[in-house]
Amino acid sequence: MTRLISADINDIAANLQNYDRALVAGTGYSLSGIACRAAEIDEAQIKNILPEIRVGVIPISSGEGIIGGFADAVLNILLHMGANAFVTRTTDVAGITESFEKKADIVMLADDERFVALHIRSRSIADNAVCTGQAFATGLSLMVGGLNGCEVLVIGCGPVGRSATETLIHMGSLVSVYDVNTESLIEWVKTLGPAADAKIQIVKTLDPALQRHQFIIDASPAENIIHAHHITPDTYVSAPGFPCGLDTEAQVRLAKRLIQDPLQLGVATMLVSAAKYHIERQQ
């Protein structure tokens, strides 16, 4: 996962309501609504059971250490979604133990490599990279009224971009993919098989691809790769990559046709994906 810094996330709690309103204005769906669509879960069902689901957020100090404010930002997203969530007082193994002692149904924890939600009873894993890709592809589809048969450019094919690409293929989109590591990209596309391969085109030069596509998912961590001259009145961008790849003028031109955040959609989708077990038990 891209390593965030405190400045990227320190205003999440204060702006969750505004962020929700912006999502509704741009897509017709709230944070909860997009997450549930991405996870293929009925929103009414999940809202009824989330207050009963105990979620422990565990700070992890390994690798480069704890990102200031990260656990609290995750906690505030979970509370906004309606979960019964808490941050453990202790870290690492002690934090995991504390979550079990507090009877958590789900634990969320992140290190330099992975950010996951683990559902204890079902042994299921909701990975942030996978959930983020699903959520931002879903958000783009909702913004434009569906992507079946549409051409979409995905920039950056790390774990988030790959998840977004697979989600788009599932939607019936025709996907062009660009990554600075073309060899790795080619090898990954081969693993998808002939059916998916027919819907994927590998792009080797970014600028003309940006000018040719009106629907874009920017899952790259590169800054300032999308400029104002790439933006038309018909351009829509969903940008899970962080920092944002759009320069300031490009962001202004897009206005409500841009979805971008450092944590919110990914965490919300992790939560509802991990909570599937509780819905299945009720059926």
Tab-separated table of N, CA, C and O in Angstrom, residues 154-256:
chain	number	residue	atom	x	y	z
A	154	VAL	N	-7.026	2.883	-17.185
A	154	VAL	CA	-6.526	2.682	-15.826
A	154	VAL	C	-5.031	2.987	-15.826
A	154	VAL	O	-4.264	2.370	-16.567
A	155	ILE	N	-4.625	3.940	-14.996
A	155	ILE	CA	-3.218	4.327	-14.881
A	155	ILE	C	-2.671	3.733	-13.590
A	155	ILE	O	-3.190	3.990	-12.508
A	156	GLY	N	-1.606	2.945	-13.723
A	156	GLY	CA	-1.003	2.314	-12.550
A	156	GLY	C	-1.618	0.959	-12.296
A	156	GLY	O	-2.802	0.856	-11.983
A	157	CYS	N	-0.827	-0.083	-12.461
A	157	CYS	CA	-1.363	-1.439	-12.271
A	157	CYS	C	-0.647	-2.162	-11.156
A	157	CYS	O	-0.186	-3.293	-11.305
A	158	GLY	N	-0.541	-1.486	-10.008
A	158	GLY	CA	-0.221	-2.162	-8.769
A	158	GLY	C	-1.487	-2.854	-8.266
A	158	GLY	O	-2.467	-2.999	-9.011
A	159	PRO	N	-1.527	-3.272	-7.010
A	159	PRO	CA	-2.691	-4.001	-6.489
A	159	PRO	C	-4.017	-3.248	-6.628
A	159	PRO	O	-5.036	-3.856	-6.955
A	160	VAL	N	-4.015	-1.928	-6.415
A	160	VAL	CA	-5.270	-1.169	-6.533
A	160	VAL	C	-5.711	-1.092	-7.991
A	160	VAL	O	-6.877	-1.330	-8.324
A	161	GLY	N	-4.788	-0.770	-8.890
A	161	GLY	CA	-5.123	-0.676	-10.307
A	161	GLY	C	-5.573	-2.007	-10.877
A	161	GLY	O	-6.486	-2.065	-11.708
A	162	ARG	N	-4.952	-3.083	-10.433
A	162	ARG	CA	-5.355	-4.413	-10.911
A	162	ARG	C	-6.763	-4.752	-10.441
A	162	ARG	O	-7.577	-5.290	-11.202
A	163	SER	N	-7.063	-4.438	-9.195
A	163	SER	CA	-8.413	-4.675	-8.682
A	163	SER	C	-9.432	-3.841	-9.452
A	163	SER	O	-10.510	-4.347	-9.821
A	164	ALA	N	-9.102	-2.579	-9.706
A	164	ALA	CA	-10.014	-1.719	-10.472
A	164	ALA	C	-10.224	-2.271	-11.875
A	164	ALA	O	-11.352	-2.292	-12.382
A	165	THR	N	-9.138	-2.737	-12.505
A	165	THR	CA	-9.237	-3.295	-13.855
A	165	THR	C	-10.138	-4.516	-13.882
A	165	THR	O	-11.014	-4.654	-14.752
A	166	GLU	N	-9.953	-5.426	-12.936
A	166	GLU	CA	-10.783	-6.631	-12.888
A	166	GLU	C	-12.253	-6.282	-12.633
A	166	GLU	O	-13.160	-6.915	-13.186
A	167	THR	N	-12.484	-5.263	-11.803
A	167	THR	CA	-13.858	-4.824	-11.545
A	167	THR	C	-14.487	-4.252	-12.803
A	167	THR	O	-15.648	-4.536	-13.121
A	168	LEU	N	-13.727	-3.459	-13.543
A	168	LEU	CA	-14.231	-2.876	-14.791
A	168	LEU	C	-14.555	-3.957	-15.818
A	168	LEU	O	-15.565	-3.882	-16.522
A	169	ILE	N	-13.697	-4.956	-15.921
A	169	ILE	CA	-13.950	-6.060	-16.848
A	169	ILE	C	-15.250	-6.765	-16.473
A	169	ILE	O	-16.074	-7.106	-17.328
A	170	HIS	N	-15.433	-6.970	-15.166
A	170	HIS	CA	-16.677	-7.591	-14.668
A	170	HIS	C	-17.894	-6.747	-15.048
A	170	HIS	O	-18.985	-7.283	-15.300
A	171	MET	N	-17.719	-5.428	-15.122
A	171	MET	CA	-18.805	-4.525	-15.513
A	171	MET	C	-19.060	-4.532	-17.011
A	171	MET	O	-20.067	-3.979	-17.472
A	172	GLY	N	-18.131	-5.094	-17.774
A	172	GLY	CA	-18.274	-5.095	-19.227
A	172	GLY	C	-17.546	-3.969	-19.918
A	172	GLY	O	-17.786	-3.694	-21.104
A	173	SER	N	-16.641	-3.301	-19.217
A	173	SER	CA	-15.879	-2.196	-19.809
A	173	SER	C	-14.768	-2.714	-20.715
A	173	SER	O	-14.299	-3.851	-20.581
A	174	LEU	N	-14.331	-1.853	-21.614
A	174	LEU	CA	-13.160	-2.095	-22.452
A	174	LEU	C	-12.031	-1.283	-21.847
A	174	LEU	O	-12.084	-0.056	-21.829
A	175	VAL	N	-11.023	-1.948	-21.313
A	175	VAL	CA	-10.040	-1.286	-20.455
A	175	VAL	C	-8.693	-1.137	-21.163
A	175	VAL	O	-8.159	-2.109	-21.713
A	176	SER	N	-8.158	0.079	-21.130
A	176	SER	CA	-6.770	0.325	-21.510
A	176	SER	C	-5.978	0.499	-20.228
A	176	SER	O	-6.422	1.207	-19.312
A	177	VAL	N	-4.826	-0.143	-20.126
A	177	VAL	CA	-4.032	-0.067	-18.906
A	177	VAL	C	-2.645	0.481	-19.218
A	177	VAL	O	-2.035	0.134	-20.234
A	178	TYR	N	-2.177	1.351	-18.325
A	178	TYR	CA	-0.833	1.931	-18.472
A	178	TYR	C	-0.084	1.792	-17.159
A	178	TYR	O	-0.642	2.044	-16.078
A	179	ASP	N	1.160	1.387	-17.253
A	179	ASP	CA	2.031	1.349	-16.082
A	179	ASP	C	3.464	1.595	-16.559
A	179	ASP	O	3.824	1.195	-17.676
A	180	VAL	N	4.261	2.252	-15.734
A	180	VAL	CA	5.647	2.520	-16.125
A	180	VAL	C	6.435	1.229	-16.283
A	180	VAL	O	7.403	1.165	-17.048
A	181	ASN	N	6.036	0.180	-15.575
A	181	ASN	CA	6.677	-1.122	-15.698
A	181	ASN	C	5.873	-1.972	-16.690
A	181	ASN	O	5.016	-2.775	-16.311
A	182	THR	N	6.157	-1.786	-17.978
A	182	THR	CA	5.371	-2.444	-19.022
A	182	THR	C	5.514	-3.961	-18.969
A	182	THR	O	4.543	-4.697	-19.172
A	183	GLU	N	6.717	-4.450	-18.691
A	183	GLU	CA	6.937	-5.912	-18.663
A	183	GLU	C	6.069	-6.578	-17.608
A	183	GLU	O	5.435	-7.608	-17.871
A	184	SER	N	6.057	-6.007	-16.419
A	184	SER	CA	5.234	-6.559	-15.345
A	184	SER	C	3.759	-6.515	-15.714
A	184	SER	O	3.003	-7.459	-15.426
A	185	LEU	N	3.352	-5.446	-16.361
A	185	LEU	CA	1.971	-5.285	-16.786
A	185	LEU	C	1.572	-6.371	-17.787
A	185	LEU	O	0.514	-6.998	-17.672
A	186	ILE	N	2.432	-6.615	-18.758
A	186	ILE	CA	2.167	-7.645	-19.772
A	186	ILE	C	2.019	-9.014	-19.116
A	186	ILE	O	1.109	-9.792	-19.440
A	187	GLU	N	2.908	-9.317	-18.174
A	187	GLU	CA	2.853	-10.619	-17.500
A	187	GLU	C	1.570	-10.762	-16.690
A	187	GLU	O	0.961	-11.843	-16.658
A	188	TRP	N	1.152	-9.679	-16.051
A	188	TRP	CA	-0.088	-9.748	-15.270
A	188	TRP	C	-1.303	-9.957	-16.170
A	188	TRP	O	-2.174	-10.784	-15.866
A	189	VAL	N	-1.375	-9.247	-17.272
A	189	VAL	CA	-2.506	-9.387	-18.196
A	189	VAL	C	-2.616	-10.830	-18.679
A	189	VAL	O	-3.719	-11.371	-18.816
A	190	LYS	N	-1.478	-11.482	-18.899
A	190	LYS	CA	-1.493	-12.881	-19.347
A	190	LYS	C	-2.179	-13.794	-18.337
A	190	LYS	O	-2.807	-14.782	-18.707
A	191	THR	N	-2.065	-13.460	-17.060
A	191	THR	CA	-2.651	-14.318	-16.023
A	191	THR	C	-4.178	-14.243	-15.996
A	191	THR	O	-4.826	-15.095	-15.379
A	192	LEU	N	-4.758	-13.236	-16.636
A	192	LEU	CA	-6.204	-13.053	-16.592
A	192	LEU	C	-6.945	-13.986	-17.544
A	192	LEU	O	-8.159	-14.167	-17.419
A	193	GLY	N	-6.238	-14.543	-18.511
A	193	GLY	CA	-6.868	-15.487	-19.423
A	193	GLY	C	-7.431	-14.831	-20.662
A	193	GLY	O	-7.567	-13.604	-20.732
A	194	PRO	N	-7.791	-15.620	-21.655
A	194	PRO	CA	-8.220	-15.112	-22.962
A	194	PRO	C	-9.463	-14.229	-22.903
A	194	PRO	O	-9.548	-13.232	-23.608
A	195	ALA	N	-10.438	-14.579	-22.071
A	195	ALA	CA	-11.681	-13.809	-22.030
A	195	ALA	C	-11.430	-12.375	-21.571
A	195	ALA	O	-11.925	-11.416	-22.161
A	196	ALA	N	-10.636	-12.236	-20.505
A	196	ALA	CA	-10.322	-10.891	-20.008
A	196	ALA	C	-9.378	-10.165	-20.949
A	196	ALA	O	-9.492	-8.954	-21.167
A	197	ASP	N	-8.453	-10.914	-21.528
A	197	ASP	CA	-7.459	-10.318	-22.406
A	197	ASP	C	-8.110	-9.606	-23.590
A	197	ASP	O	-7.615	-8.594	-24.084
A	198	ALA	N	-9.241	-10.120	-24.037
A	198	ALA	CA	-9.936	-9.512	-25.166
A	198	ALA	C	-10.468	-8.125	-24.828
A	198	ALA	O	-10.745	-7.323	-25.732
A	199	LYS	N	-10.626	-7.830	-23.540
A	199	LYS	CA	-11.157	-6.537	-23.118
A	199	LYS	C	-10.079	-5.592	-22.616
A	199	LYS	O	-10.377	-4.508	-22.112
A	200	ILE	N	-8.809	-5.981	-22.716
A	200	ILE	CA	-7.715	-5.162	-22.210
A	200	ILE	C	-6.756	-4.790	-23.327
A	200	ILE	O	-6.343	-5.633	-24.120
A	201	GLN	N	-6.421	-3.504	-23.373
A	201	GLN	CA	-5.387	-3.028	-24.281
A	201	GLN	C	-4.265	-2.420	-23.446
A	201	GLN	O	-4.519	-1.592	-22.563
A	202	ILE	N	-3.040	-2.816	-23.706
A	202	ILE	CA	-1.892	-2.262	-22.990
A	202	ILE	C	-1.421	-1.005	-23.694
A	202	ILE	O	-1.169	-1.006	-24.907
A	203	VAL	N	-1.335	0.080	-22.938
A	203	VAL	CA	-0.925	1.381	-23.465
A	203	VAL	C	0.520	1.634	-23.079
A	203	VAL	O	0.890	1.477	-21.907
A	204	LYS	N	1.340	2.032	-24.039
A	204	LYS	CA	2.754	2.260	-23.744
A	204	LYS	C	3.114	3.742	-23.642
A	204	LYS	O	4.184	4.079	-23.144
A	205	THR	N	2.228	4.623	-24.111
A	205	THR	CA	2.468	6.065	-24.025
A	205	THR	C	1.249	6.717	-23.397
A	205	THR	O	0.133	6.594	-23.918
A	206	LEU	N	1.464	7.428	-22.305
A	206	LEU	CA	0.341	7.908	-21.503
A	206	LEU	C	-0.376	9.099	-22.114
A	206	LEU	O	-1.607	9.141	-22.148
A	207	ASP	N	0.339	10.095	-22.607
A	207	ASP	CA	-0.294	11.351	-23.022
A	207	ASP	C	-1.392	11.157	-24.067
A	207	ASP	O	-2.519	11.657	-23.877
A	208	PRO	N	-1.144	10.459	-25.164
A	208	PRO	CA	-2.235	10.278	-26.129
A	208	PRO	C	-3.406	9.474	-25.567
A	208	PRO	O	-4.556	9.688	-25.942
A	209	ALA	N	-3.114	8.543	-24.659
A	209	ALA	CA	-4.194	7.767	-24.042
A	209	ALA	C	-5.082	8.660	-23.188
A	209	ALA	O	-6.314	8.515	-23.178
A	210	LEU	N	-4.476	9.608	-22.477
A	210	LEU	CA	-5.250	10.546	-21.665
A	210	LEU	C	-6.143	11.414	-22.542
A	210	LEU	O	-7.282	11.722	-22.185
A	211	GLN	N	-5.653	11.804	-23.686
A	211	GLN	CA	-6.432	12.661	-24.575
A	211	GLN	C	-7.547	11.883	-25.271
A	211	GLN	O	-8.551	12.467	-25.680
A	212	ARG	N	-7.388	10.568	-25.362
A	212	ARG	CA	-8.357	9.744	-26.087
A	212	ARG	C	-9.496	9.242	-25.187
A	212	ARG	O	-10.565	8.889	-25.676
A	213	HIS	N	-9.257	9.179	-23.877
A	213	HIS	CA	-10.242	8.589	-22.964
A	213	HIS	C	-10.978	9.653	-22.157
A	213	HIS	O	-10.351	10.580	-21.634
A	214	GLN	N	-12.287	9.465	-22.020
A	214	GLN	CA	-13.051	10.379	-21.171
A	214	GLN	C	-13.265	9.811	-19.773
A	214	GLN	O	-13.587	10.550	-18.845
A	215	PHE	N	-13.091	8.491	-19.609
A	215	PHE	CA	-13.256	7.844	-18.307
A	215	PHE	C	-11.896	7.302	-17.866
A	215	PHE	O	-11.276	6.494	-18.562
A	216	ILE	N	-11.435	7.782	-16.692
A	216	ILE	CA	-10.069	7.483	-16.243
A	216	ILE	C	-10.079	7.066	-14.780
A	216	ILE	O	-10.748	7.687	-13.945
A	217	ILE	N	-9.311	6.020	-14.472
A	217	ILE	CA	-9.008	5.670	-13.084
A	217	ILE	C	-7.510	5.861	-12.888
A	217	ILE	O	-6.703	5.204	-13.548
A	218	ASP	N	-7.146	6.773	-12.002
A	218	ASP	CA	-5.726	7.034	-11.715
A	218	ASP	C	-5.353	6.324	-10.422
A	218	ASP	O	-5.619	6.802	-9.331
A	219	ALA	N	-4.728	5.156	-10.586
A	219	ALA	CA	-4.289	4.363	-9.432
A	219	ALA	C	-2.778	4.411	-9.276
A	219	ALA	O	-2.179	3.543	-8.644
A	220	SER	N	-2.162	5.438	-9.833
A	220	SER	CA	-0.710	5.597	-9.743
A	220	SER	C	-0.347	6.522	-8.589
A	220	SER	O	-1.091	7.460	-8.282
A	221	PRO	N	0.813	6.308	-7.941
A	221	PRO	CA	1.257	7.232	-6.900
A	221	PRO	C	2.018	8.440	-7.455
A	221	PRO	O	2.525	9.261	-6.689
A	222	ALA	N	2.092	8.562	-8.797
A	222	ALA	CA	2.844	9.661	-9.409
A	222	ALA	C	2.031	10.955	-9.366
A	222	ALA	O	0.817	10.959	-9.614
A	223	GLU	N	2.692	12.054	-9.058
A	223	GLU	CA	2.039	13.361	-9.005
A	223	GLU	C	2.070	14.047	-10.369
A	223	GLU	O	2.974	13.847	-11.172
A	224	ASN	N	1.046	14.878	-10.610
A	224	ASN	CA	1.016	15.797	-11.758
A	224	ASN	C	1.257	15.109	-13.101
A	224	ASN	O	2.031	15.574	-13.933
A	225	ILE	N	0.560	13.994	-13.315
A	225	ILE	CA	0.655	13.317	-14.614
A	225	ILE	C	-0.578	13.584	-15.478
A	225	ILE	O	-0.584	13.297	-16.670
A	226	ILE	N	-1.629	14.133	-14.866
A	226	ILE	CA	-2.830	14.516	-15.602
A	226	ILE	C	-2.971	16.032	-15.497
A	226	ILE	O	-3.068	16.583	-14.396
A	227	HIS	N	-2.983	16.682	-16.637
A	227	HIS	CA	-2.959	18.150	-16.673
A	227	HIS	C	-4.264	18.706	-17.230
A	227	HIS	O	-5.101	17.964	-17.765
A	228	ALA	N	-4.411	20.015	-17.111
A	228	ALA	CA	-5.658	20.663	-17.520
A	228	ALA	C	-5.990	20.405	-18.982
A	228	ALA	O	-7.164	20.248	-19.338
A	229	HIS	N	-4.992	20.319	-19.856
A	229	HIS	CA	-5.286	20.123	-21.279
A	229	HIS	C	-5.805	18.714	-21.575
A	229	HIS	O	-6.313	18.459	-22.668
A	230	HIS	N	-5.695	17.804	-20.597
A	230	HIS	CA	-6.270	16.469	-20.762
A	230	HIS	C	-7.760	16.434	-20.408
A	230	HIS	O	-8.432	15.431	-20.675
A	231	ILE	N	-8.256	17.498	-19.788
A	231	ILE	CA	-9.619	17.506	-19.251
A	231	ILE	C	-10.571	18.212	-20.210
A	231	ILE	O	-10.361	19.361	-20.581
A	232	THR	N	-11.623	17.486	-20.607
A	232	THR	CA	-12.694	18.060	-21.412
A	232	THR	C	-13.972	18.067	-20.572
A	232	THR	O	-14.015	17.481	-19.483
A	233	PRO	N	-15.042	18.691	-21.068
A	233	PRO	CA	-16.314	18.647	-20.319
A	233	PRO	C	-16.881	17.239	-20.154
A	233	PRO	O	-17.790	17.030	-19.348
A	234	ASP	N	-16.352	16.275	-20.917
A	234	ASP	CA	-16.835	14.895	-20.838
A	234	ASP	C	-15.898	13.975	-20.056
A	234	ASP	O	-16.109	12.750	-20.014
A	235	THR	N	-14.847	14.542	-19.435
A	235	THR	CA	-13.882	13.736	-18.697
A	235	THR	C	-14.379	13.477	-17.277
A	235	THR	O	-14.824	14.401	-16.583
A	236	TYR	N	-14.268	12.204	-16.857
A	236	TYR	CA	-14.588	11.818	-15.485
A	236	TYR	C	-13.408	11.023	-14.945
A	236	TYR	O	-12.888	10.129	-15.619
A	237	VAL	N	-12.983	11.350	-13.716
A	237	VAL	CA	-11.803	10.702	-13.140
A	237	VAL	C	-12.128	10.176	-11.746
A	237	VAL	O	-12.707	10.882	-10.913
A	238	SER	N	-11.743	8.943	-11.512
A	238	SER	CA	-11.798	8.337	-10.183
A	238	SER	C	-10.354	8.049	-9.787
A	238	SER	O	-9.647	7.333	-10.493
A	239	ALA	N	-9.897	8.631	-8.677
A	239	ALA	CA	-8.460	8.675	-8.397
A	239	ALA	C	-8.110	8.097	-7.030
A	239	ALA	O	-7.950	8.834	-6.051
A	240	PRO	N	-7.956	6.769	-6.952
A	240	PRO	CA	-7.493	6.174	-5.701
A	240	PRO	C	-6.009	6.367	-5.446
A	240	PRO	O	-5.537	6.187	-4.320
A	241	GLY	N	-5.232	6.702	-6.491
A	241	GLY	CA	-3.794	6.905	-6.310
A	241	GLY	C	-3.518	8.070	-5.380
A	241	GLY	O	-4.217	9.083	-5.404
A	242	PHE	N	-2.486	7.937	-4.560
A	242	PHE	CA	-2.164	9.005	-3.610
A	242	PHE	C	-0.665	9.132	-3.479
A	242	PHE	O	0.019	8.115	-3.314
A	243	PRO	N	-0.135	10.379	-3.655
A	243	PRO	CA	-0.859	11.632	-3.862
A	243	PRO	C	-1.578	11.672	-5.206
A	243	PRO	O	-1.293	10.873	-6.093
A	244	CYS	N	-2.490	12.608	-5.339
A	244	CYS	CA	-3.321	12.696	-6.536
A	244	CYS	C	-2.469	13.012	-7.756
A	244	CYS	O	-1.579	13.856	-7.714
A	245	GLY	N	-2.758	12.316	-8.862
A	245	GLY	CA	-1.993	12.516	-10.091
A	245	GLY	C	-2.445	13.696	-10.920
A	245	GLY	O	-1.819	14.021	-11.937
A	246	LEU	N	-3.532	14.342	-10.529
A	246	LEU	CA	-4.023	15.509	-11.272
A	246	LEU	C	-3.397	16.779	-10.717
A	246	LEU	O	-3.327	16.968	-9.495
A	247	ASP	N	-2.965	17.663	-11.618
A	247	ASP	CA	-2.474	18.946	-11.117
A	247	ASP	C	-3.663	19.793	-10.661
A	247	ASP	O	-4.830	19.440	-10.881
A	248	THR	N	-3.374	20.916	-10.020
A	248	THR	CA	-4.434	21.717	-9.399
A	248	THR	C	-5.458	22.200	-10.411
A	248	THR	O	-6.672	22.136	-10.167
A	249	GLU	N	-5.011	22.668	-11.551
A	249	GLU	CA	-5.946	23.185	-12.554
A	249	GLU	C	-6.835	22.080	-13.107
A	249	GLU	O	-8.028	22.286	-13.361
A	250	ALA	N	-6.263	20.880	-13.271
A	250	ALA	CA	-7.068	19.749	-13.744
A	250	ALA	C	-8.154	19.407	-12.737
A	250	ALA	O	-9.301	19.123	-13.114
A	251	GLN	N	-7.829	19.448	-11.443
A	251	GLN	CA	-8.824	19.167	-10.408
A	251	GLN	C	-9.936	20.204	-10.426
A	251	GLN	O	-11.114	19.872	-10.279
A	252	VAL	N	-9.571	21.472	-10.626
A	252	VAL	CA	-10.574	22.544	-10.681
A	252	VAL	C	-11.493	22.339	-11.879
A	252	VAL	O	-12.715	22.497	-11.785
A	253	ARG	N	-10.931	21.987	-13.014
A	253	ARG	CA	-11.741	21.785	-14.221
A	253	ARG	C	-12.722	20.630	-14.064
A	253	ARG	O	-13.837	20.673	-14.577
A	254	LEU	N	-12.299	19.589	-13.365
A	254	LEU	CA	-13.175	18.434	-13.184
A	254	LEU	C	-14.316	18.730	-12.226
A	254	LEU	O	-15.443	18.279	-12.432
A	255	ALA	N	-14.045	19.446	-11.163
A	255	ALA	CA	-15.049	19.786	-10.143
A	255	ALA	C	-15.756	18.527	-9.653
A	255	ALA	O	-15.117	17.634	-9.103
A	256	LYS	N	-17.071	18.395	-9.884
A	256	LYS	CA	-17.843	17.260	-9.371
A	256	LYS	C	-17.619	15.983	-10.169
A	256	LYS	O	-18.188	14.942	-9.825
